[in-house]
Amino acid sequence: MDIVGKLNSLFLKQDSAKGRRYLDELERYKRVARSYSLMEGTVSVLSDMHANVSYLYYGGFAKTLNLKRPGTEESIASIWEENILGLIPREDLYDKYLQELRFFNFVKRLPRERRQHYCLVSKLRMRSPSGDCLWVCHRMFYVPDPFNNALWLALCLYGPLSFDWPGGGHLVDTVTGAVVELGARGESKILSDREIQVLRLIDKGLISKQIADTLSISIHTVSRHRQEILAKLQVRNSIEACRVAKDLGLL
């Protein structure tokens, strides 16, 4: 099934009004991503986290990275732009992931009307065709689902670093211009105290029934905490959850 067919299949399972709203909003943000690539020369990636689809728009900077001919557009059946991420050194890539995780949880805690007021800005390295590393400005925005509390779209912009910018991820309030270091926002709030307790016991090798007995809660509550932990850390299993939590200093 092609990408358009996949989206239609997904959206049209809902009532027609919702399906049309999703498609209209998606087209709106695709135009936004395309405009960034045309006006700023960025490589723009719009990822639909519900449908697991990404739309890539290659601006002039794509030529510097030897990715695609500027003006090229494509869609892929994944929210991970592997051809772009493959240019980022491993240590920078993992740091990028952690920054995005912190940003995701920060945005999720905001009132709905303020979620699009913030942008994650960071600098990272990407390999040029010659093998040298270039400093790149990476910006990221989240778009909420129009019908529920979930985050729906993620827009990533990659462009040359043309100004002095400190290392690490920073939050930019696009309304006031205020800049705050992302790591100073209190990453420990990503997980609740109870979720951290559950994760510590998982890390010790305890199974759900043992965790339930230890904490004097039901096994169904343990299962719910497990699901919340995976969702908040955006990982697929408990092993990855423990690793990411340790990197964030939660365990």
PDB file of C-alpha atoms in Angstrom:
ATOM      1  CA  MET A   1       0.000   0.000   0.000  1.00  0.00           C
ATOM      2  CA  ASP A   2       1.393   3.451  -0.897  1.00  0.00           C
ATOM      3  CA  ILE A   3       1.740   6.210   1.672  1.00  0.00           C
ATOM      4  CA  VAL A   4      -1.400   8.068   0.600  1.00  0.00           C
ATOM      5  CA  GLY A   5      -3.357   4.831   0.739  1.00  0.00           C
ATOM      6  CA  LYS A   6      -1.981   4.062   4.172  1.00  0.00           C
ATOM      7  CA  LEU A   7      -2.988   7.463   5.496  1.00  0.00           C
ATOM      8  CA  ASN A   8      -6.444   7.258   3.974  1.00  0.00           C
ATOM      9  CA  SER A   9      -6.903   3.799   5.470  1.00  0.00           C
ATOM     10  CA  LEU A  10      -5.872   5.112   8.885  1.00  0.00           C
ATOM     11  CA  PHE A  11      -7.795   8.361   8.925  1.00  0.00           C
ATOM     12  CA  LEU A  12     -10.965   7.248   7.217  1.00  0.00           C
ATOM     13  CA  LYS A  13     -11.550   4.591   9.873  1.00  0.00           C
ATOM     14  CA  GLN A  14     -12.603   7.532  12.012  1.00  0.00           C
ATOM     15  CA  ASP A  15     -15.772   9.468  11.360  1.00  0.00           C
ATOM     16  CA  SER A  16     -15.626  11.525   8.177  1.00  0.00           C
ATOM     17  CA  ALA A  17     -15.372  14.894   9.951  1.00  0.00           C
ATOM     18  CA  LYS A  18     -12.328  13.796  11.941  1.00  0.00           C
ATOM     19  CA  GLY A  19     -10.756  12.136   8.917  1.00  0.00           C
ATOM     20  CA  ARG A  20     -11.066  15.298   6.847  1.00  0.00           C
ATOM     21  CA  ARG A  21      -9.699  17.433   9.725  1.00  0.00           C
ATOM     22  CA  TYR A  22      -6.620  15.200  10.031  1.00  0.00           C
ATOM     23  CA  LEU A  23      -5.949  15.286   6.299  1.00  0.00           C
ATOM     24  CA  ASP A  24      -6.395  19.053   6.123  1.00  0.00           C
ATOM     25  CA  GLU A  25      -4.085  19.628   9.112  1.00  0.00           C
ATOM     26  CA  LEU A  26      -1.505  17.239   7.704  1.00  0.00           C
ATOM     27  CA  GLU A  27      -1.447  19.097   4.392  1.00  0.00           C
ATOM     28  CA  ARG A  28      -1.092  22.370   6.283  1.00  0.00           C
ATOM     29  CA  TYR A  29       2.017  21.212   8.127  1.00  0.00           C
ATOM     30  CA  LYS A  30       3.476  19.588   5.037  1.00  0.00           C
ATOM     31  CA  ARG A  31       3.341  23.041   3.447  1.00  0.00           C
ATOM     32  CA  VAL A  32       5.113  24.457   6.511  1.00  0.00           C
ATOM     33  CA  ALA A  33       7.901  21.855   6.255  1.00  0.00           C
ATOM     34  CA  ARG A  34       8.251  22.497   2.519  1.00  0.00           C
ATOM     35  CA  SER A  35       8.444  26.259   3.110  1.00  0.00           C
ATOM     36  CA  TYR A  36      11.328  25.880   5.584  1.00  0.00           C
ATOM     37  CA  SER A  37      13.269  23.863   3.010  1.00  0.00           C
ATOM     38  CA  LEU A  38      12.635  26.454   0.310  1.00  0.00           C
ATOM     39  CA  MET A  39      13.166  29.635   2.313  1.00  0.00           C
ATOM     40  CA  GLU A  40      15.912  28.542   4.735  1.00  0.00           C
ATOM     41  CA  GLY A  41      17.468  25.724   2.723  1.00  0.00           C
ATOM     42  CA  THR A  42      16.955  23.253   5.562  1.00  0.00           C
ATOM     43  CA  VAL A  43      16.450  19.535   5.300  1.00  0.00           C
ATOM     44  CA  SER A  44      12.945  19.341   6.799  1.00  0.00           C
ATOM     45  CA  VAL A  45      11.392  16.183   8.231  1.00  0.00           C
ATOM     46  CA  LEU A  46       7.712  16.063   9.211  1.00  0.00           C
ATOM     47  CA  SER A  47       6.940  12.844  11.092  1.00  0.00           C
ATOM     48  CA  ASP A  48       3.425  11.540  11.708  1.00  0.00           C
ATOM     49  CA  MET A  49       3.785   9.613  14.966  1.00  0.00           C
ATOM     50  CA  HIS A  50       0.310   8.092  14.651  1.00  0.00           C
ATOM     51  CA  ALA A  51       0.786   6.657  11.154  1.00  0.00           C
ATOM     52  CA  ASN A  52       4.558   5.972  11.408  1.00  0.00           C
ATOM     53  CA  VAL A  53       5.194   8.005   8.241  1.00  0.00           C
ATOM     54  CA  SER A  54       7.657  10.833   7.536  1.00  0.00           C
ATOM     55  CA  TYR A  55       7.706  13.472   4.802  1.00  0.00           C
ATOM     56  CA  LEU A  56      11.154  14.750   3.827  1.00  0.00           C
ATOM     57  CA  TYR A  57      11.867  18.018   2.031  1.00  0.00           C
ATOM     58  CA  TYR A  58      15.432  18.628   0.872  1.00  0.00           C
ATOM     59  CA  GLY A  59      16.553  22.261   0.745  1.00  0.00           C
ATOM     60  CA  GLY A  60      19.909  23.629  -0.380  1.00  0.00           C
ATOM     61  CA  PHE A  61      21.728  22.219   2.669  1.00  0.00           C
ATOM     62  CA  ALA A  62      21.037  18.726   1.329  1.00  0.00           C
ATOM     63  CA  LYS A  63      23.651  19.377  -1.360  1.00  0.00           C
ATOM     64  CA  THR A  64      26.296  20.114   1.273  1.00  0.00           C
ATOM     65  CA  LEU A  65      25.502  16.795   2.962  1.00  0.00           C
ATOM     66  CA  ASN A  66      25.264  14.955  -0.370  1.00  0.00           C
ATOM     67  CA  LEU A  67      21.817  13.658   0.538  1.00  0.00           C
ATOM     68  CA  LYS A  68      19.449  14.481  -2.309  1.00  0.00           C
ATOM     69  CA  ARG A  69      19.117  17.054  -5.050  1.00  0.00           C
ATOM     70  CA  PRO A  70      17.707  20.282  -3.526  1.00  0.00           C
ATOM     71  CA  GLY A  71      13.976  20.469  -4.188  1.00  0.00           C
ATOM     72  CA  THR A  72      13.513  16.712  -3.834  1.00  0.00           C
ATOM     73  CA  GLU A  73      10.577  15.502  -1.735  1.00  0.00           C
ATOM     74  CA  GLU A  74       9.876  11.985  -0.509  1.00  0.00           C
ATOM     75  CA  SER A  75       7.859  10.039   2.036  1.00  0.00           C
ATOM     76  CA  ILE A  76       9.043   7.019   4.012  1.00  0.00           C
ATOM     77  CA  ALA A  77       7.210   4.442   6.102  1.00  0.00           C
ATOM     78  CA  SER A  78       9.026   5.318   9.329  1.00  0.00           C
ATOM     79  CA  ILE A  79       9.382   8.187  11.802  1.00  0.00           C
ATOM     80  CA  TRP A  80      13.171   7.618  11.743  1.00  0.00           C
ATOM     81  CA  GLU A  81      14.922   9.370   8.850  1.00  0.00           C
ATOM     82  CA  GLU A  82      17.752   6.828   8.619  1.00  0.00           C
ATOM     83  CA  ASN A  83      19.581   8.436   5.683  1.00  0.00           C
ATOM     84  CA  ILE A  84      19.908  11.651   7.702  1.00  0.00           C
ATOM     85  CA  LEU A  85      20.489  10.112  11.132  1.00  0.00           C
ATOM     86  CA  GLY A  86      23.219   7.941   9.612  1.00  0.00           C
ATOM     87  CA  LEU A  87      25.340  11.076   9.087  1.00  0.00           C
ATOM     88  CA  ILE A  88      25.372  11.894  12.804  1.00  0.00           C
ATOM     89  CA  PRO A  89      28.215  10.430  14.933  1.00  0.00           C
ATOM     90  CA  ARG A  90      27.011   7.856  17.439  1.00  0.00           C
ATOM     91  CA  GLU A  91      27.657   9.965  20.551  1.00  0.00           C
ATOM     92  CA  ASP A  92      25.878  12.980  19.052  1.00  0.00           C
ATOM     93  CA  LEU A  93      22.977  10.815  17.920  1.00  0.00           C
ATOM     94  CA  TYR A  94      22.408   9.402  21.396  1.00  0.00           C
ATOM     95  CA  ASP A  95      22.593  12.870  22.931  1.00  0.00           C
ATOM     96  CA  LYS A  96      20.070  14.053  20.332  1.00  0.00           C
ATOM     97  CA  TYR A  97      17.729  11.248  21.352  1.00  0.00           C
ATOM     98  CA  LEU A  98      17.966  12.146  25.040  1.00  0.00           C
ATOM     99  CA  GLN A  99      17.315  15.828  24.324  1.00  0.00           C
ATOM    100  CA  GLU A 100      14.251  14.975  22.259  1.00  0.00           C
ATOM    101  CA  LEU A 101      12.981  12.703  25.028  1.00  0.00           C
ATOM    102  CA  ARG A 102      13.288  15.514  27.575  1.00  0.00           C
ATOM    103  CA  PHE A 103      11.578  17.900  25.154  1.00  0.00           C
ATOM    104  CA  PHE A 104       8.756  15.416  24.471  1.00  0.00           C
ATOM    105  CA  ASN A 105       7.963  15.093  28.170  1.00  0.00           C
ATOM    106  CA  PHE A 106       8.285  18.840  28.748  1.00  0.00           C
ATOM    107  CA  VAL A 107       5.774  19.566  25.975  1.00  0.00           C
ATOM    108  CA  LYS A 108       3.394  16.827  27.170  1.00  0.00           C
ATOM    109  CA  ARG A 109       3.142  18.553  30.558  1.00  0.00           C
ATOM    110  CA  LEU A 110       2.226  21.920  29.048  1.00  0.00           C
ATOM    111  CA  PRO A 111      -1.351  23.140  28.673  1.00  0.00           C
ATOM    112  CA  ARG A 112      -2.594  22.232  25.220  1.00  0.00           C
ATOM    113  CA  GLU A 113      -2.731  25.837  23.995  1.00  0.00           C
ATOM    114  CA  ARG A 114       0.982  26.375  24.767  1.00  0.00           C
ATOM    115  CA  ARG A 115       2.442  23.221  23.250  1.00  0.00           C
ATOM    116  CA  GLN A 116       3.417  24.830  19.955  1.00  0.00           C
ATOM    117  CA  HIS A 117       5.038  27.809  21.667  1.00  0.00           C
ATOM    118  CA  TYR A 118       8.297  25.952  22.274  1.00  0.00           C
ATOM    119  CA  CYS A 119      11.110  24.812  20.041  1.00  0.00           C
ATOM    120  CA  LEU A 120      14.085  22.603  20.855  1.00  0.00           C
ATOM    121  CA  VAL A 121      17.317  24.048  19.458  1.00  0.00           C
ATOM    122  CA  SER A 122      20.630  22.224  19.592  1.00  0.00           C
ATOM    123  CA  LYS A 123      23.834  21.837  17.660  1.00  0.00           C
ATOM    124  CA  LEU A 124      25.191  18.524  16.483  1.00  0.00           C
ATOM    125  CA  ARG A 125      27.746  17.186  14.048  1.00  0.00           C
ATOM    126  CA  MET A 126      27.021  15.621  10.678  1.00  0.00           C
ATOM    127  CA  ARG A 127      29.493  14.021   8.305  1.00  0.00           C
ATOM    128  CA  SER A 128      30.151  15.730   4.991  1.00  0.00           C
ATOM    129  CA  PRO A 129      30.921  13.770   1.787  1.00  0.00           C
ATOM    130  CA  SER A 130      34.644  14.306   2.507  1.00  0.00           C
ATOM    131  CA  GLY A 131      34.317  12.614   5.895  1.00  0.00           C
ATOM    132  CA  ASP A 132      34.745  15.829   7.880  1.00  0.00           C
ATOM    133  CA  CYS A 133      32.190  16.803  10.506  1.00  0.00           C
ATOM    134  CA  LEU A 134      30.089  19.923  10.064  1.00  0.00           C
ATOM    135  CA  TRP A 135      28.319  21.750  12.864  1.00  0.00           C
ATOM    136  CA  VAL A 136      24.587  21.674  12.218  1.00  0.00           C
ATOM    137  CA  CYS A 137      21.696  23.557  13.815  1.00  0.00           C
ATOM    138  CA  HIS A 138      18.852  21.186  14.693  1.00  0.00           C
ATOM    139  CA  ARG A 139      15.411  22.546  15.559  1.00  0.00           C
ATOM    140  CA  MET A 140      12.361  20.565  16.594  1.00  0.00           C
ATOM    141  CA  PHE A 141       8.674  21.332  17.115  1.00  0.00           C
ATOM    142  CA  TYR A 142       5.758  19.143  18.238  1.00  0.00           C
ATOM    143  CA  VAL A 143       2.190  19.464  16.977  1.00  0.00           C
ATOM    144  CA  PRO A 144      -0.650  18.165  19.199  1.00  0.00           C
ATOM    145  CA  ASP A 145      -3.420  15.904  17.958  1.00  0.00           C
ATOM    146  CA  PRO A 146      -6.484  18.069  17.174  1.00  0.00           C
ATOM    147  CA  PHE A 147      -8.828  15.647  18.968  1.00  0.00           C
ATOM    148  CA  ASN A 148      -7.036  14.357  22.069  1.00  0.00           C
ATOM    149  CA  ASN A 149      -4.134  14.942  24.452  1.00  0.00           C
ATOM    150  CA  ALA A 150      -1.513  13.134  22.357  1.00  0.00           C
ATOM    151  CA  LEU A 151       1.343  14.681  20.386  1.00  0.00           C
ATOM    152  CA  TRP A 152       0.773  13.951  16.712  1.00  0.00           C
ATOM    153  CA  LEU A 153       3.445  15.477  14.450  1.00  0.00           C
ATOM    154  CA  ALA A 154       7.130  16.213  14.943  1.00  0.00           C
ATOM    155  CA  LEU A 155       8.942  18.683  12.693  1.00  0.00           C
ATOM    156  CA  CYS A 156      12.752  18.479  12.573  1.00  0.00           C
ATOM    157  CA  LEU A 157      14.852  21.042  10.710  1.00  0.00           C
ATOM    158  CA  TYR A 158      18.525  20.529   9.851  1.00  0.00           C
ATOM    159  CA  GLY A 159      20.557  23.474   8.617  1.00  0.00           C
ATOM    160  CA  PRO A 160      24.081  24.918   8.791  1.00  0.00           C
ATOM    161  CA  LEU A 161      25.073  26.427  12.133  1.00  0.00           C
ATOM    162  CA  SER A 162      25.429  30.043  11.065  1.00  0.00           C
ATOM    163  CA  PHE A 163      25.501  31.626  14.548  1.00  0.00           C
ATOM    164  CA  ASP A 164      27.149  30.970  17.890  1.00  0.00           C
ATOM    165  CA  TRP A 165      25.007  28.563  19.911  1.00  0.00           C
ATOM    166  CA  PRO A 166      25.934  26.796  23.170  1.00  0.00           C
ATOM    167  CA  GLY A 167      26.168  23.037  23.263  1.00  0.00           C
ATOM    168  CA  GLY A 168      23.363  20.853  24.550  1.00  0.00           C
ATOM    169  CA  GLY A 169      19.643  21.232  24.012  1.00  0.00           C
ATOM    170  CA  HIS A 170      17.898  24.522  24.752  1.00  0.00           C
ATOM    171  CA  LEU A 171      14.230  25.412  24.885  1.00  0.00           C
ATOM    172  CA  VAL A 172      13.205  28.520  22.995  1.00  0.00           C
ATOM    173  CA  ASP A 173       9.897  30.152  23.834  1.00  0.00           C
ATOM    174  CA  THR A 174       8.825  31.384  20.398  1.00  0.00           C
ATOM    175  CA  VAL A 175       6.403  33.878  21.985  1.00  0.00           C
ATOM    176  CA  THR A 176       8.767  35.651  24.394  1.00  0.00           C
ATOM    177  CA  GLY A 177      12.156  34.675  22.972  1.00  0.00           C
ATOM    178  CA  ALA A 178      13.289  33.282  26.328  1.00  0.00           C
ATOM    179  CA  VAL A 179      15.984  30.592  26.124  1.00  0.00           C
ATOM    180  CA  VAL A 180      16.381  27.952  28.827  1.00  0.00           C
ATOM    181  CA  GLU A 181      18.829  25.050  28.989  1.00  0.00           C
ATOM    182  CA  LEU A 182      16.756  21.901  28.634  1.00  0.00           C
ATOM    183  CA  GLY A 183      18.720  19.970  31.264  1.00  0.00           C
ATOM    184  CA  ALA A 184      17.798  22.599  33.859  1.00  0.00           C
ATOM    185  CA  ARG A 185      14.083  21.843  33.634  1.00  0.00           C
ATOM    186  CA  GLY A 186      14.208  18.866  36.008  1.00  0.00           C
ATOM    187  CA  GLU A 187      14.338  15.606  34.051  1.00  0.00           C
ATOM    188  CA  SER A 188      13.329  13.665  37.156  1.00  0.00           C
ATOM    189  CA  LYS A 189       9.753  14.786  36.494  1.00  0.00           C
ATOM    190  CA  ILE A 190       9.653  12.583  33.405  1.00  0.00           C
ATOM    191  CA  LEU A 191       8.625   9.676  35.654  1.00  0.00           C
ATOM    192  CA  SER A 192       6.540   9.769  38.824  1.00  0.00           C
ATOM    193  CA  ASP A 193       8.019   8.574  42.110  1.00  0.00           C
ATOM    194  CA  ARG A 194       6.012   5.349  41.871  1.00  0.00           C
ATOM    195  CA  GLU A 195       7.150   4.731  38.280  1.00  0.00           C
ATOM    196  CA  ILE A 196      10.769   5.156  39.368  1.00  0.00           C
ATOM    197  CA  GLN A 197      10.174   2.641  42.173  1.00  0.00           C
ATOM    198  CA  VAL A 198       8.744   0.152  39.669  1.00  0.00           C
ATOM    199  CA  LEU A 199      11.589   0.703  37.234  1.00  0.00           C
ATOM    200  CA  ARG A 200      14.215   0.181  39.934  1.00  0.00           C
ATOM    201  CA  LEU A 201      12.652  -3.175  40.761  1.00  0.00           C
ATOM    202  CA  ILE A 202      12.502  -4.081  37.064  1.00  0.00           C
ATOM    203  CA  ASP A 203      16.197  -3.227  36.839  1.00  0.00           C
ATOM    204  CA  LYS A 204      16.853  -5.645  39.709  1.00  0.00           C
ATOM    205  CA  GLY A 205      15.224  -8.411  37.694  1.00  0.00           C
ATOM    206  CA  LEU A 206      11.886  -8.660  39.498  1.00  0.00           C
ATOM    207  CA  ILE A 207       8.833  -9.802  37.540  1.00  0.00           C
ATOM    208  CA  SER A 208       5.467  -8.045  37.761  1.00  0.00           C
ATOM    209  CA  LYS A 209       4.047 -10.281  40.529  1.00  0.00           C
ATOM    210  CA  GLN A 210       7.142  -9.757  42.680  1.00  0.00           C
ATOM    211  CA  ILE A 211       6.946  -5.995  42.104  1.00  0.00           C
ATOM    212  CA  ALA A 212       3.266  -6.018  43.068  1.00  0.00           C
ATOM    213  CA  ASP A 213       4.025  -7.896  46.299  1.00  0.00           C
ATOM    214  CA  THR A 214       6.968  -5.644  47.143  1.00  0.00           C
ATOM    215  CA  LEU A 215       5.002  -2.418  46.668  1.00  0.00           C
ATOM    216  CA  SER A 216       1.681  -3.796  47.956  1.00  0.00           C
ATOM    217  CA  ILE A 217      -0.166  -2.944  44.752  1.00  0.00           C
ATOM    218  CA  SER A 218      -2.082  -5.054  42.248  1.00  0.00           C
ATOM    219  CA  ILE A 219      -0.408  -6.704  39.277  1.00  0.00           C
ATOM    220  CA  HIS A 220      -2.736  -4.685  37.032  1.00  0.00           C
ATOM    221  CA  THR A 221      -1.348  -1.478  38.550  1.00  0.00           C
ATOM    222  CA  VAL A 222       2.185  -2.727  37.874  1.00  0.00           C
ATOM    223  CA  SER A 223       1.220  -3.388  34.248  1.00  0.00           C
ATOM    224  CA  ARG A 224      -0.181   0.119  33.946  1.00  0.00           C
ATOM    225  CA  HIS A 225       3.028   1.599  35.366  1.00  0.00           C
ATOM    226  CA  ARG A 226       5.073  -0.472  32.911  1.00  0.00           C
ATOM    227  CA  GLN A 227       3.068   0.876  29.980  1.00  0.00           C
ATOM    228  CA  GLU A 228       3.402   4.456  31.228  1.00  0.00           C
ATOM    229  CA  ILE A 229       7.163   4.068  31.655  1.00  0.00           C
ATOM    230  CA  LEU A 230       7.616   2.788  28.096  1.00  0.00           C
ATOM    231  CA  ALA A 231       5.440   5.591  26.723  1.00  0.00           C
ATOM    232  CA  LYS A 232       7.185   8.355  28.667  1.00  0.00           C
ATOM    233  CA  LEU A 233      10.672   7.109  27.771  1.00  0.00           C
ATOM    234  CA  GLN A 234       9.587   6.280  24.208  1.00  0.00           C
ATOM    235  CA  VAL A 235      11.190   2.845  24.265  1.00  0.00           C
ATOM    236  CA  ARG A 236      10.029  -0.615  23.216  1.00  0.00           C
ATOM    237  CA  ASN A 237      10.896  -2.765  26.232  1.00  0.00           C
ATOM    238  CA  SER A 238      12.012  -2.729  29.855  1.00  0.00           C
ATOM    239  CA  ILE A 239      15.701  -3.255  29.032  1.00  0.00           C
ATOM    240  CA  GLU A 240      15.758  -0.064  26.945  1.00  0.00           C
ATOM    241  CA  ALA A 241      13.753   1.741  29.634  1.00  0.00           C
ATOM    242  CA  CYS A 242      16.341   0.938  32.307  1.00  0.00           C
ATOM    243  CA  ARG A 243      19.222   2.011  30.060  1.00  0.00           C
ATOM    244  CA  VAL A 244      17.623   5.336  29.092  1.00  0.00           C
ATOM    245  CA  ALA A 245      16.551   6.046  32.685  1.00  0.00           C
ATOM    246  CA  LYS A 246      20.138   5.560  33.869  1.00  0.00           C
ATOM    247  CA  ASP A 247      21.426   7.912  31.187  1.00  0.00           C
ATOM    248  CA  LEU A 248      18.921  10.515  32.371  1.00  0.00           C
ATOM    249  CA  GLY A 249      19.988  10.024  35.972  1.00  0.00           C
ATOM    250  CA  LEU A 250      16.605   8.671  37.044  1.00  0.00           C
ATOM    251  CA  LEU A 251      18.008   5.421  38.466  1.00  0.00           C
TER     252      LEU A 251
END
